[in-house]
Coordinates of C-alpha atoms in Angstrom, one line a residue:
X512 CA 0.0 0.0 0.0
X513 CA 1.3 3.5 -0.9
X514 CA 2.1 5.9 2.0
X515 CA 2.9 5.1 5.5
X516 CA 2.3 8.8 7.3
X517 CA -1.5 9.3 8.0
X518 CA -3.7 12.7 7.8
X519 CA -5.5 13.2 11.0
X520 CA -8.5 15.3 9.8
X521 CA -11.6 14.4 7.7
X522 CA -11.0 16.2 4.4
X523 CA -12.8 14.7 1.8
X524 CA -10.7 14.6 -1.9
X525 CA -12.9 14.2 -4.9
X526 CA -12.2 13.6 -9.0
X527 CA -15.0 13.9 -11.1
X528 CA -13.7 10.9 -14.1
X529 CA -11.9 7.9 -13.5
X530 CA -9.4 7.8 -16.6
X531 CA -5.2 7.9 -15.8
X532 CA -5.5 11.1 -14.4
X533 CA -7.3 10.8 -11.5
X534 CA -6.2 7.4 -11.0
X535 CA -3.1 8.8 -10.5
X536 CA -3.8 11.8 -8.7
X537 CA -5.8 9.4 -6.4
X538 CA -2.2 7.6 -6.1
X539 CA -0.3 10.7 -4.8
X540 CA -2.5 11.7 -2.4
X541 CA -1.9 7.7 -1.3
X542 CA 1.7 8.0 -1.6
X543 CA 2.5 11.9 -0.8
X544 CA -0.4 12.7 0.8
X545 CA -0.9 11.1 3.5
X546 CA -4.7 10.5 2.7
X547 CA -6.8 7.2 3.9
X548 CA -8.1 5.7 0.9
X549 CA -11.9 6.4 2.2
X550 CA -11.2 10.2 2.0
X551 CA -10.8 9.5 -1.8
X552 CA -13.8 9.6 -3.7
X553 CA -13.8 8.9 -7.3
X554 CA -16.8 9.5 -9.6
X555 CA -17.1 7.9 -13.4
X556 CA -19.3 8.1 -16.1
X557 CA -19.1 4.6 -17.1
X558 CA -18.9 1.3 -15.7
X559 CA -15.3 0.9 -15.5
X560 CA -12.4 2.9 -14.9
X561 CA -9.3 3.7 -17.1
X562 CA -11.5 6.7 -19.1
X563 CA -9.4 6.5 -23.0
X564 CA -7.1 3.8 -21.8
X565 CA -9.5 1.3 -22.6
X566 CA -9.5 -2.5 -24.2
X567 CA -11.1 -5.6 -23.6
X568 CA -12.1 -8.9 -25.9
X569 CA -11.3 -12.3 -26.1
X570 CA -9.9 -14.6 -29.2
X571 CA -13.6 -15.9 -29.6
X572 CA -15.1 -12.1 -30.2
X573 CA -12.1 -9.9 -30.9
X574 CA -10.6 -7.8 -28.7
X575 CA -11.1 -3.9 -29.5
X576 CA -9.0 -0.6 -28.2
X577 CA -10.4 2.2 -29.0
X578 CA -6.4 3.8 -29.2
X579 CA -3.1 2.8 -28.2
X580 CA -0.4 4.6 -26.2
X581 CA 3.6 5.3 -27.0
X582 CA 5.2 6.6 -24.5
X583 CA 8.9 8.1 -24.3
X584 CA 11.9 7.5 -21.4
X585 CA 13.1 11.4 -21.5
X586 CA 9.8 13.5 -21.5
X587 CA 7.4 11.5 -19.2
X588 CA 9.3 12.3 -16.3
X589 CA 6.0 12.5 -13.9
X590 CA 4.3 9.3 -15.1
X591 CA 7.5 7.3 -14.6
X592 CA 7.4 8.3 -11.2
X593 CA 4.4 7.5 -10.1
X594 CA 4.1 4.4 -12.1
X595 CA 7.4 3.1 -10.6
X596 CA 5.6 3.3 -7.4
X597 CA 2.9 0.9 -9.0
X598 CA 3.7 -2.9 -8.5
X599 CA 3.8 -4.8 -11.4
X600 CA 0.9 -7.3 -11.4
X601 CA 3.4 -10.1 -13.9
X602 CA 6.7 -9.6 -12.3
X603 CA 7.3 -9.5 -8.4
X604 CA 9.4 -6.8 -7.0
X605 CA 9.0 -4.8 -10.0
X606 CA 6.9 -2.0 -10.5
X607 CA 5.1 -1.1 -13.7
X608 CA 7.7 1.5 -14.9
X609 CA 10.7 -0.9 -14.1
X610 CA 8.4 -3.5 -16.6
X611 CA 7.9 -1.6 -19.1
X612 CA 11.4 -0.1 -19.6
X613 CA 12.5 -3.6 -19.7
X614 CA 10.3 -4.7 -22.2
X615 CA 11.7 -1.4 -24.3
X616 CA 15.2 -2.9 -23.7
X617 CA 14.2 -6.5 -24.4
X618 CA 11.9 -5.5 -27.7
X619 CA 13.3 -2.3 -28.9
X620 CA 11.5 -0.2 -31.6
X621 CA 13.2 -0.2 -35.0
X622 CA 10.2 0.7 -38.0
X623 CA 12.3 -0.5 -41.5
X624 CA 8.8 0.3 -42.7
X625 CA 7.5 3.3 -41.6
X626 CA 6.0 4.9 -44.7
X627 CA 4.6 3.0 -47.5
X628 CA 3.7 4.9 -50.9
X629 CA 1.0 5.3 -53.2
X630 CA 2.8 2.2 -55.4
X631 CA 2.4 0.1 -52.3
X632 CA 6.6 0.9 -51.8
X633 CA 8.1 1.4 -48.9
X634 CA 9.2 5.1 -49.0
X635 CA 13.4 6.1 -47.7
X636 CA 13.6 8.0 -44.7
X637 CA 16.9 8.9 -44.9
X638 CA 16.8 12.6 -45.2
X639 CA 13.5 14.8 -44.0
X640 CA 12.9 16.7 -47.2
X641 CA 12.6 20.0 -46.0
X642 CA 13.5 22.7 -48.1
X643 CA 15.0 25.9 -47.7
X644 CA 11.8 28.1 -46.8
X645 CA 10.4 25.3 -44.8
X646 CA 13.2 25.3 -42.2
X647 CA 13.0 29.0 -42.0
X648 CA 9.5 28.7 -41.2
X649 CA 10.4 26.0 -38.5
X650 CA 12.9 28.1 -37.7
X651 CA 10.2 30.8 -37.1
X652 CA 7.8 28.7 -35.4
X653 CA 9.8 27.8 -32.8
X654 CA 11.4 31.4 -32.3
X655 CA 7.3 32.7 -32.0
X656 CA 5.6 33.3 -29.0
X657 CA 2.4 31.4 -28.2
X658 CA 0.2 34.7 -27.9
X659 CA 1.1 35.6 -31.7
X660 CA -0.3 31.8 -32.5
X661 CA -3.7 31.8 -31.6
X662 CA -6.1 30.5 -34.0
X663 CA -3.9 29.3 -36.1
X664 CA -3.7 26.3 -38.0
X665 CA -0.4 24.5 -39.3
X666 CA -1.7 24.9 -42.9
X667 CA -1.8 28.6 -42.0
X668 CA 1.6 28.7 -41.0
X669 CA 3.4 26.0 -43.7
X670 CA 1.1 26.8 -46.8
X671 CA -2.3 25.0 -48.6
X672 CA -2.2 21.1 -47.8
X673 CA -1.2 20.2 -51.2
X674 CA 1.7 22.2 -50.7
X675 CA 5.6 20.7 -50.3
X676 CA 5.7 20.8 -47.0
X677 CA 2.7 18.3 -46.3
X678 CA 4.4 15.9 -48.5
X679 CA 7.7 15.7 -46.4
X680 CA 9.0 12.6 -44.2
X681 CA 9.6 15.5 -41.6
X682 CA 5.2 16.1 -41.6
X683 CA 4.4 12.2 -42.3
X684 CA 6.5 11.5 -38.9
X685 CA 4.5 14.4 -37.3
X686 CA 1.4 13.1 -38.3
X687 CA 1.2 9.5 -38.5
X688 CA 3.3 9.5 -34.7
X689 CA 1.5 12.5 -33.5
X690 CA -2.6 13.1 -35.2
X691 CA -1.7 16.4 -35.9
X692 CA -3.5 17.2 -39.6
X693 CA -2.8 20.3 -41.3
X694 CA -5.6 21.7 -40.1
X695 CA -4.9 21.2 -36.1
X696 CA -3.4 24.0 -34.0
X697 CA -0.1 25.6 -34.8
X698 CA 0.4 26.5 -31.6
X699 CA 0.3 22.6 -30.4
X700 CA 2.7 21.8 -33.5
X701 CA 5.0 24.2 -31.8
X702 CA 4.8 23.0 -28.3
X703 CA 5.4 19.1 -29.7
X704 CA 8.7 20.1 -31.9
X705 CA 10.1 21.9 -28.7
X706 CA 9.4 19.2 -26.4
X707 CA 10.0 16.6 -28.1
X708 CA 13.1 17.7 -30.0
X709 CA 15.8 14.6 -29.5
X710 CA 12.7 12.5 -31.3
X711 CA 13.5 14.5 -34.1
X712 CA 16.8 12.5 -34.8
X713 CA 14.6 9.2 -34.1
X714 CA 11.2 9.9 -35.6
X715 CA 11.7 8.3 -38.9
X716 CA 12.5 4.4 -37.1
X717 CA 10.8 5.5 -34.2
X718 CA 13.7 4.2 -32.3
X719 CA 13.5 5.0 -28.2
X720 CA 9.5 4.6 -28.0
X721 CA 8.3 2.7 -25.4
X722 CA 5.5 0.7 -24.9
X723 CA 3.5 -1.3 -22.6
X724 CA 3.8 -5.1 -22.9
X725 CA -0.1 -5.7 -22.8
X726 CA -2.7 -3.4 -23.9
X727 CA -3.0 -0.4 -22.4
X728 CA -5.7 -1.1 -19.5
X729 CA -4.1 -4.6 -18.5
X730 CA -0.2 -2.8 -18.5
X731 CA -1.5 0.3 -16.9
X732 CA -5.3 0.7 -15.5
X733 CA -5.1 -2.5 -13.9
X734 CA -2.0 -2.0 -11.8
X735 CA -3.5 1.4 -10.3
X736 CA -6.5 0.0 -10.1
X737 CA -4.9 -2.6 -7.5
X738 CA -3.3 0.3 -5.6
X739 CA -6.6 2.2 -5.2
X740 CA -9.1 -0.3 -4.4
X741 CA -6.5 -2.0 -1.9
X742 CA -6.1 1.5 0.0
X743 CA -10.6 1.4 0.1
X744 CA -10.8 4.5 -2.2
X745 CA -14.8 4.9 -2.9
X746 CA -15.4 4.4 -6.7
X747 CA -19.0 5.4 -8.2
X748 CA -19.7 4.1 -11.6
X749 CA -22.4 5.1 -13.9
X750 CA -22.5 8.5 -12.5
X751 CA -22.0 11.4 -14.7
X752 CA -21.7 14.9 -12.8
X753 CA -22.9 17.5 -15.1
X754 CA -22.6 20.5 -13.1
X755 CA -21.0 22.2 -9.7
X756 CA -22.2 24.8 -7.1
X757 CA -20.8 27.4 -6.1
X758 CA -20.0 30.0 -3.3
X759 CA -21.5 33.0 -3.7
X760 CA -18.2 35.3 -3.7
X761 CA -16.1 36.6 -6.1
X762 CA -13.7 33.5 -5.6
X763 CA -14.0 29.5 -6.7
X764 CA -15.4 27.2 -4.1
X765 CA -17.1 24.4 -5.1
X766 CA -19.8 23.8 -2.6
X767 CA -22.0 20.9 -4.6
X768 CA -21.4 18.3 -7.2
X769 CA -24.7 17.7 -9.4
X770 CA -24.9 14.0 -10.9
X771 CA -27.2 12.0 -13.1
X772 CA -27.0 8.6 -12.8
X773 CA -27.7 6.2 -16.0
X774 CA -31.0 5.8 -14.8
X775 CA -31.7 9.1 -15.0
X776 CA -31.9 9.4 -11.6
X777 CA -30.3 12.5 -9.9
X778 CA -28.6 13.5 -6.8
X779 CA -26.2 16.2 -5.2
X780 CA -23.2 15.5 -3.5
X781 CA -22.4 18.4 -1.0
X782 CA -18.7 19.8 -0.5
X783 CA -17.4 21.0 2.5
X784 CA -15.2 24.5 1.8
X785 CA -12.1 22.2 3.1
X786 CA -12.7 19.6 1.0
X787 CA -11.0 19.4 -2.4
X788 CA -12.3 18.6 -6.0
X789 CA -10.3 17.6 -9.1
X790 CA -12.4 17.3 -12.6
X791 CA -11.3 16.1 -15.7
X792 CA -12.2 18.4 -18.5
X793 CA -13.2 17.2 -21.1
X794 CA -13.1 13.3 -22.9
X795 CA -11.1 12.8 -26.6
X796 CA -13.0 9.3 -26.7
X797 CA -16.2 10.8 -26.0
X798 CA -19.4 9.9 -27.8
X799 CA -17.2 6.8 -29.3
X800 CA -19.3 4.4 -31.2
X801 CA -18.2 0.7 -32.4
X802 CA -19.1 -0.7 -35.5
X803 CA -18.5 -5.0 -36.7
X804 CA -17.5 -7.1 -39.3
X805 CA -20.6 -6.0 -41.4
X806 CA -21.9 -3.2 -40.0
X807 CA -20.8 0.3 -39.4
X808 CA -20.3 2.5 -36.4
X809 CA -22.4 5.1 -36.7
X810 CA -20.8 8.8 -35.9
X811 CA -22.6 10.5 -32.9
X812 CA -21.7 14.0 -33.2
X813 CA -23.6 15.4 -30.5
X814 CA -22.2 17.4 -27.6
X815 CA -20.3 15.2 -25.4
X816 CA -21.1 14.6 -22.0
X817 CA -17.4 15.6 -20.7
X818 CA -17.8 18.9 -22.2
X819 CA -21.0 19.6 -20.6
X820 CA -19.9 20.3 -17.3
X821 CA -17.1 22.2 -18.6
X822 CA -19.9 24.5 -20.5
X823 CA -21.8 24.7 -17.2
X824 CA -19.1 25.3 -14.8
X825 CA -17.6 28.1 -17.0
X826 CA -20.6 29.7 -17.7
X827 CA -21.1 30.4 -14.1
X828 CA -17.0 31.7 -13.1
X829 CA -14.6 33.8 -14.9
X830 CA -11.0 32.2 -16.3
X831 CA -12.4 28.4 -16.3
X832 CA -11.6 27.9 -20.4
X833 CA -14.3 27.5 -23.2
X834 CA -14.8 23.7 -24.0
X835 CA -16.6 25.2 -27.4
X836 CA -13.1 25.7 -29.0
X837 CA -12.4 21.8 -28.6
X838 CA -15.9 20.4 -28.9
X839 CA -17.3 22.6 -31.3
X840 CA -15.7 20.9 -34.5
X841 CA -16.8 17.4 -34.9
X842 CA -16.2 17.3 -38.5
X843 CA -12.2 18.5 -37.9
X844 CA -11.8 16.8 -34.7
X845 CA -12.6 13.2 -36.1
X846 CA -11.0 10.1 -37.1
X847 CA -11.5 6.6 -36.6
X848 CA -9.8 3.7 -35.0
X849 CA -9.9 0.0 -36.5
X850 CA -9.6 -3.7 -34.6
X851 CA -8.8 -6.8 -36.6
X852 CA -9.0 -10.6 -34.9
X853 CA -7.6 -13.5 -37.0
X854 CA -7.7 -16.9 -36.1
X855 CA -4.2 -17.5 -37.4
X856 CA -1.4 -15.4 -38.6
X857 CA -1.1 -15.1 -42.0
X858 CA -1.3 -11.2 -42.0
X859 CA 1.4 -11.2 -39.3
X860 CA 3.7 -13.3 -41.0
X861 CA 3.3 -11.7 -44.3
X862 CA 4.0 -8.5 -42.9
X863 CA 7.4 -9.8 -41.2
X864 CA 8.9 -10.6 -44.5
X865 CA 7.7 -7.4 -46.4
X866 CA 8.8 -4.9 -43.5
X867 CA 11.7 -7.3 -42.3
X868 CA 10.6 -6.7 -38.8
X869 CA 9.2 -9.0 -36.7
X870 CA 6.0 -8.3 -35.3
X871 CA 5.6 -5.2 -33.2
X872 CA 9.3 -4.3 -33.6
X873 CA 8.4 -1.7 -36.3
X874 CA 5.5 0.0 -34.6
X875 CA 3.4 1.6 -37.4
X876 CA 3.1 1.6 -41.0
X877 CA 1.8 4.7 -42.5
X878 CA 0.2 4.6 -46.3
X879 CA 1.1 8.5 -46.8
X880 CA -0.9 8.3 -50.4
X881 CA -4.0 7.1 -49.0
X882 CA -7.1 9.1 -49.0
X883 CA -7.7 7.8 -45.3
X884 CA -4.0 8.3 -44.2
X885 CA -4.3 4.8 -42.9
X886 CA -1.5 3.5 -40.0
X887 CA -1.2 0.1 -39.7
X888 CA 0.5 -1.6 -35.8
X889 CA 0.5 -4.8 -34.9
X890 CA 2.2 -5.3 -31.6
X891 CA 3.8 -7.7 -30.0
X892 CA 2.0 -10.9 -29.0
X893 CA 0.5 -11.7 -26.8
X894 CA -0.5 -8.2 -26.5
X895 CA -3.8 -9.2 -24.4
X896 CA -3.4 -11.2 -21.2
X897 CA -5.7 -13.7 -22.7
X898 CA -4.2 -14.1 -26.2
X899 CA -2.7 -17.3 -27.5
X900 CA -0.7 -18.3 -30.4
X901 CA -3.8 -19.4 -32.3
X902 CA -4.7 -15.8 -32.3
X903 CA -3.6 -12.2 -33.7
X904 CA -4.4 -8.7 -33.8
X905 CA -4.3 -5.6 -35.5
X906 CA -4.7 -1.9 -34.8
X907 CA -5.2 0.5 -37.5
X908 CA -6.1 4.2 -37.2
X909 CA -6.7 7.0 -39.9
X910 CA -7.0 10.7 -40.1
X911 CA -8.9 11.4 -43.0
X912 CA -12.4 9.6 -42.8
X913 CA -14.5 11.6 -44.9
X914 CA -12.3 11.0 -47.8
X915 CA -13.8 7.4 -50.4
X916 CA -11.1 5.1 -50.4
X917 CA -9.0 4.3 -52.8
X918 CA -10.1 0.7 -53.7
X919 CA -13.2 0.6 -51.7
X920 CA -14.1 4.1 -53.2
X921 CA -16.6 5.2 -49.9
X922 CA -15.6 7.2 -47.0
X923 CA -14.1 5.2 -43.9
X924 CA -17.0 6.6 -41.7
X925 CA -19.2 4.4 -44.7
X926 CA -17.6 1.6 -44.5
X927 CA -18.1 -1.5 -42.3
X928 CA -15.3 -3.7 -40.5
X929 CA -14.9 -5.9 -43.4
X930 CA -14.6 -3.2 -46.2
X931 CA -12.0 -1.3 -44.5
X932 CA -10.1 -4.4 -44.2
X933 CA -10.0 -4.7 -47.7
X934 CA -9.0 -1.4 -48.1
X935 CA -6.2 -1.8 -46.3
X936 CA -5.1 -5.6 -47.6
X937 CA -5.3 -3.9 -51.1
X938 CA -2.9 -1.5 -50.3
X939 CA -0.5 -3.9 -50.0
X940 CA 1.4 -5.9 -52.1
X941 CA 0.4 -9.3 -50.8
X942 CA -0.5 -12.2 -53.3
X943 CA -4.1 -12.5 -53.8
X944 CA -4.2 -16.5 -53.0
X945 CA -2.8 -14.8 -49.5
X946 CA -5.5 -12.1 -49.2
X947 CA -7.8 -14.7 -49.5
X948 CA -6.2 -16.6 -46.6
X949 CA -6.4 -13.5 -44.8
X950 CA -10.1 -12.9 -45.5
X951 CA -10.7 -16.6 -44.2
X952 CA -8.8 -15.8 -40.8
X953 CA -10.8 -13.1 -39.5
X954 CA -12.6 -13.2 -36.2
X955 CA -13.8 -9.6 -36.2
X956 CA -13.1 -6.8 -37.8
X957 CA -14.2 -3.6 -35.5
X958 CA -14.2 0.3 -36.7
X959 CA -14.4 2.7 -34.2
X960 CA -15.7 6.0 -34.6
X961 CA -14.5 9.3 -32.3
X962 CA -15.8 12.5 -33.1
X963 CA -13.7 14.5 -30.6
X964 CA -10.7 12.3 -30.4
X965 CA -8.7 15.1 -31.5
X966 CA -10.2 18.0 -29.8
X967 CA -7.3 18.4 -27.9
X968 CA -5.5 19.7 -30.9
X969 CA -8.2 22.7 -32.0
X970 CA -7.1 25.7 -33.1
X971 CA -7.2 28.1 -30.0
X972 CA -6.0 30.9 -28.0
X973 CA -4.4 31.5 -25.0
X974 CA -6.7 31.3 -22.2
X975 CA -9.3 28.7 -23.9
X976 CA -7.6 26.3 -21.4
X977 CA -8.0 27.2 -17.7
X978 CA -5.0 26.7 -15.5
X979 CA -4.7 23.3 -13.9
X980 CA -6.1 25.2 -10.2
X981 CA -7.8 28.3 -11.5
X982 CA -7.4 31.8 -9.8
X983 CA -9.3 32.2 -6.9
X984 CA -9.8 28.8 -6.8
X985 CA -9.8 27.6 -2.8
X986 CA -10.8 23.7 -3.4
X987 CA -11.1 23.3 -7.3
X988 CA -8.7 22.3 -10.0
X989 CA -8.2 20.4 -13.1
X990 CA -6.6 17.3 -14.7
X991 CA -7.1 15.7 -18.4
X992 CA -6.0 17.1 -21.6
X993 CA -7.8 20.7 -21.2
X994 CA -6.4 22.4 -18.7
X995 CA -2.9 24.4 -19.1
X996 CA 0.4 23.7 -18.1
X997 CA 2.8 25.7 -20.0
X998 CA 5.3 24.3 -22.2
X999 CA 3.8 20.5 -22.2
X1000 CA 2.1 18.5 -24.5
X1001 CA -1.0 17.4 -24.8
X1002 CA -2.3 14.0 -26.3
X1003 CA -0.3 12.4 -24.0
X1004 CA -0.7 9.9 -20.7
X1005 CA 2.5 12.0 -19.1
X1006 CA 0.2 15.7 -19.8
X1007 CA -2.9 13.7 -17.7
X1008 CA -0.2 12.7 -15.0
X1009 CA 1.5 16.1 -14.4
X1010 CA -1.9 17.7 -14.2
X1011 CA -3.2 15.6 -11.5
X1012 CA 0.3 16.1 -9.7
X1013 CA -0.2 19.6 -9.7
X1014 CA -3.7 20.0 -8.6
X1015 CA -3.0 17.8 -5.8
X1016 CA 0.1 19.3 -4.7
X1017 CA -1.2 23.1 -4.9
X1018 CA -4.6 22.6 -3.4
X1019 CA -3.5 20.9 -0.2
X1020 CA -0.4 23.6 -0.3
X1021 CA 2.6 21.9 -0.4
X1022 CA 5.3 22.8 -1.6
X1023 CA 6.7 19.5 -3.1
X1024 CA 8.5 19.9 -6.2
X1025 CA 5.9 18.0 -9.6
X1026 CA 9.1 16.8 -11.7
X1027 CA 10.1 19.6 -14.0
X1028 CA 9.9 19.8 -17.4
X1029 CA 13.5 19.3 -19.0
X1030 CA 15.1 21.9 -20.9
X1031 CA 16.5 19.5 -24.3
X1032 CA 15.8 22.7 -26.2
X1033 CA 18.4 24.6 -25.1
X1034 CA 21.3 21.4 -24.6
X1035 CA 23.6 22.6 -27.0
X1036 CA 24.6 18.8 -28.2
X1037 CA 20.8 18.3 -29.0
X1038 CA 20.4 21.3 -30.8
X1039 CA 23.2 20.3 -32.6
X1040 CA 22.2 16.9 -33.7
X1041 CA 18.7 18.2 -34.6
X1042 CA 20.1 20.9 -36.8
X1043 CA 22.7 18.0 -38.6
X1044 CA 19.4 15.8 -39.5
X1045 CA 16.9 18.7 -40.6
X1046 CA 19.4 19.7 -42.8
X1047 CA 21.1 16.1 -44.1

C-alpha cells in the first residue's frame, strides 16, 4: 500500500472521471499525501475505470481498443514516477515503470517500414525533405511566441495542404506518430517540436519509443487500479456529474457536485469549503461508437457529455476555459480507429517478411498516399493477457475519414469492419491466394468512430484552457488534456499525469517539487544533432 504517514483530519478529496489522471492523482495523495483511501472519492461516467485507456475482448469475439499509447523514457518524467511506485501485477518486485522499460530494452522499436507509398513501396527516410523556406519557417515557429499563434492552423503557418511541406517525411513523422493534420493548431505543433526535439533524430525508425507489454488497460489501469481499491478508495460508476455549485463570492469554491445517474436518476453531493475537487475536463474518446464485421459505427456528433460540465461550470466563473473551441468541430476533430482478430497469422507473417521486422518491432506503417492516411501496428504478442498463439491482432487508425477510399471508393465513416479491411489488404502488395487466406482468418473486424478524439489539438488561443487550479480557486482544480500547463504537451498519458500532480500538490499547499519539465531545447549537443538531420 502506498504511504505510510497518515492525515489526522476528515478532508474529503474528490475527482469527477476515473481515466489515468485521477487514478493517478488518487495515487499521490496515497503516496505523498498522506490520505486514507476512504477520503478519496472517485466519480465515473461509465462502468469501468481507465476513461481512454480502454481494451477488452477475447480470441472468440475480438478484442477492440479504441487507441493505443507510446510513451517516451526522457519527457514522461512525472508518469515514470508515479508508475514506478505501482507494483507490477506479472513480475514481483517490480513496479510497472521498471516493466515496461525492460520490455523497451528486451523488444526495442526499430520501424524499417514506416512509410509506404501510393505504389504500395516502402518510402526512404533517410533525409526529412525539407526545403529551404520550410526550415526558416520551423525556424520561425519555434522562435514565435504562443500569444502571436492563436487560431492558427499548421496549414496557416506551412502553406495550402497540397503544398511541399505536407508531402515531407519531416510532416508524415508528425502526423502519422502524433494526429496532428494540417488543419490542427499551430500553436500545439510548436509546443510538440520543442518538447519533443531529441525525437526528431529518431522519428523516422521511431527508435526509443516505449510501450507497454499488454494493452493499455491490463499494462497500466489495472495495476492502479490494484493500488486504489487495496487502499478502500470509494469508486461510483455510472455516475456522470454534469454541473457544480458554487460559493457566492467573487472567488472559486465548489460547494455541490450535481450527478445524473444512468438511470436518469439525480442527486447532489455536498462539499465542504475544506474539502478538495479535481475534474477532468473534457473526454477525446467521448461519444465513441463501435461498428462489426458488417456493420458500421455510426458517428454520434452530438455534444459530449465531458464537455458539458465544462460549459456549465464556466458559464457560471470567470478564467475556467471554453470547452466550445475543442468540442465545437466534430467534422475536424474526427477520425476513426480499427480492430482486426484472425484466427491464425497469415497477416502477421506476411508482414514480417515485407517490413523485415518482426511483429511489433516496427511499430506503425503509415500509407502516406492514401485518401484515409491509414497506420497500420500490430504489436507484439501476446498483446492481451488472454491471447494465444492461435490468435492475432491488429490496430489501425486514420485521419482522413471523410475521404472514399482508394479501392473501396466510400468514405471510412461508410464503411463497415470488413470493407475497411480490404482497403487496407489492397494496399499492399500481398498475393491475392494470400489475401484470401487472410479474409478466411478473420474473427472480427471492429471500426471505431471518435468525433472528438482530436479535440485536444483545435485551433485556439491563449486562455481557452483554464489553469490546472484556476485563480481564486480555494478547493477546485483540473486534470485531463484541457487544462494548461505551460510548455507540455498534450495527447499524451505523461500531460494527464503532471496535471493531476499539480492539482494535488497546490490545493493541499505543499510545496513538493511535480518533476520539471526538462530543458533539451536549449542542450547545445541536441540542438546540434537536430540541426545536422533537418538539414542532411
Amino acid at each position: 500500500m502506498l504511504g505510510n504517514a497518515k492525515r489526522t483530519d476528515d478532508k474529503q478529496f474528490y475527482f469527477v472521471g476515473a481515466g489515468l489522471g485521477t487514478l493517478t492523482g488518487a495515487a499521490y495523495l496515497l503516496r505523498d499525501c498522506g490520505f486514507d483511501g476512504r477520503n478519496i472519492h472517485i466519480i465515473e461516467a461509465l462502468p469501468v475505470p481507465g476513461g481512454s485507456n480502454d481494451g477488452a475482448g477475447d480470441g472468440e469475439r475480438g478484442w477492440v481498443a479504441r487507441g493505443e499509447r507510446m510513451f517516451c523514457k526522457l519527457t514522461y518524467e512525472n508518469f515514470w514516477d508515479i508508475m514506478g511506485s505501482i507494483p507490477s501485477l506479472e513480475h514481483e518486485g517490480n513496479s510497472v515503470t521498471d516493466d515496461m522499460f525492460a520490455f523497451a530494452a528486451t523488444q526495442p522499436v526499430y520501424a524499417r517500414a514506416r512509410f509506404v507509398g501510393g505504389d504500395r513501396e516502402i518510402l526512404p527516410t533517410d533525409h526529412y525533405g525539407l526545403d529551404k523556406s520550410e526550415l526558416m519557417k520551423l525556424g520561425s515557429l519555434i522562435k514565435a511566441d504562443e500569444s502571436d499563434l492563436g487560431d492558427l492552423t499548421i496549414e496557416d503557418w506551412f502553406g495550402e495542404r497540397d503544398s511541399h511541406f505536407f508531402h515531407t517525411v519531416f510532416w508524415y513523422c508528425y502526423e502519422a506518430t502524433f494526429a496532428f493534420t494540417p488543419w490542427t493548431s499551430v500553436m500545439e505543433f510548436r509546443r510538440y517540436v520543442i518538447r519533443l526535439l531529441p525525437l526528431i533524430m529518431r522519428l523516422p525508425t521511431a527508435e526509443g519509443v516505449v510501450l507497454t507489454q499488454r494493452d493499455q488497460y491490463d499494462g497500466i489501469i489495472k495495476p492502479l487500479m490494484k493500488v486504489l481499491e487495496d487502499a478502500g478508495v470509494d469508486f461510483v460508476y455510472d455516475t456522470s456529474v454534469y454541473d457544480m455549485d458554487f460559493a457566492d463570492s467573487d472567488g472559486i469554491t465548489v460547494t455541490a457536485l450535481r450527478t445524473v445517474r444512468s438511470d436518469g436518476t439525480r442527486d447532489v453531493i455536498a462539499t465542504r469549503p475544506q474539502d478538495d475537487v479535481v475534474a477532468t475536463l473534457g473526454c477525446m474518446t467521448d461519444n465513441a461508437t463501435f461498428g462489426g464485421t458488417d456493420r458500421t459505427a455510426v458517428v454520434d456528433d452530438s455534444y459530449p457529455q465531458s464537455a458539458t460540465l465544462w460549459r456549465n461550470i464556466a458559464a457560471k466563473k470567470p478564467g475556467l476555459g471554453n470547452p466550445d473551441v475543442f468540442f465545437g468541430h466534430p467534422d475536424k476533430s474526427n477520425w476513426m480507429t480499427f480492430n482486426c482478430t484472425f484466427a491464425g497469422n497469415t497477416l502477421m507473417d506476411w508482414l514480417e517478411g515485407w517490413t523485415h521486422n518482426r511483429t511489433g518491432q516496427g511499430l506503425s506503417t503509415t500509407f502516406v498516399d492514401s485518401p484515409w492516411f491509414m497506420e497500420l501496428r500490430n504489436p507484439t504478442p501476446p498483446y492481451w493477457d488472454n491471447q494465444d498463439e492461435s490468435r492475432s491482432y491488429m490496430w489501425m487508425c486514420a485521419f482522413h475519414c471523410d475521404e472514399p477510399g482508394r479501392y473501396v471508393k466510400k468514405p471510412m465513416w461508410e464503411c463497415t469492419g470488413r470493407e475497411i479491411l480490404e482497403e487496407l489488404l489492397q494496399s499492399l502488395p500481398i498475393p491475392e491466394d494470400v489475401r484470401e487466406q487472410i479474409r478466411a482468418e478473420v474473427v472480427s473486424a471492429v471500426p471505431v468512430a471518435m468525433p472528438y478524439i482530436n479535440a485536444q489539438f483545435m485551433p485556439r488561443s491563449v486562455g481557452d484552457r483554464p489553469d490546472v487550479v484556476p485563480a481564486g480557486s480555494t478547493n477546485l482544480g483540473f486534470t485531463g488534456q484541457y487544462c494548461e500547463i505551460p510548455g507540455d504537451i498534450v495527447f499524451t498519458e505523461e500531460y494527464s499525469v503532471r496535471a493531476s500532480r499539480m492539482a494535488v500538490y497546490q490545493l493541499l499547499g505543499m510545496t513538493r517539487e511535480v518533476a520539471p519539465i526538462k530543458p533539451l531545447n536549449y542542450d547545445i549537443r541536441v540542438l546540434g544533432a537536430v540541426a545536422l538531420n533537418l538539414l542532411k
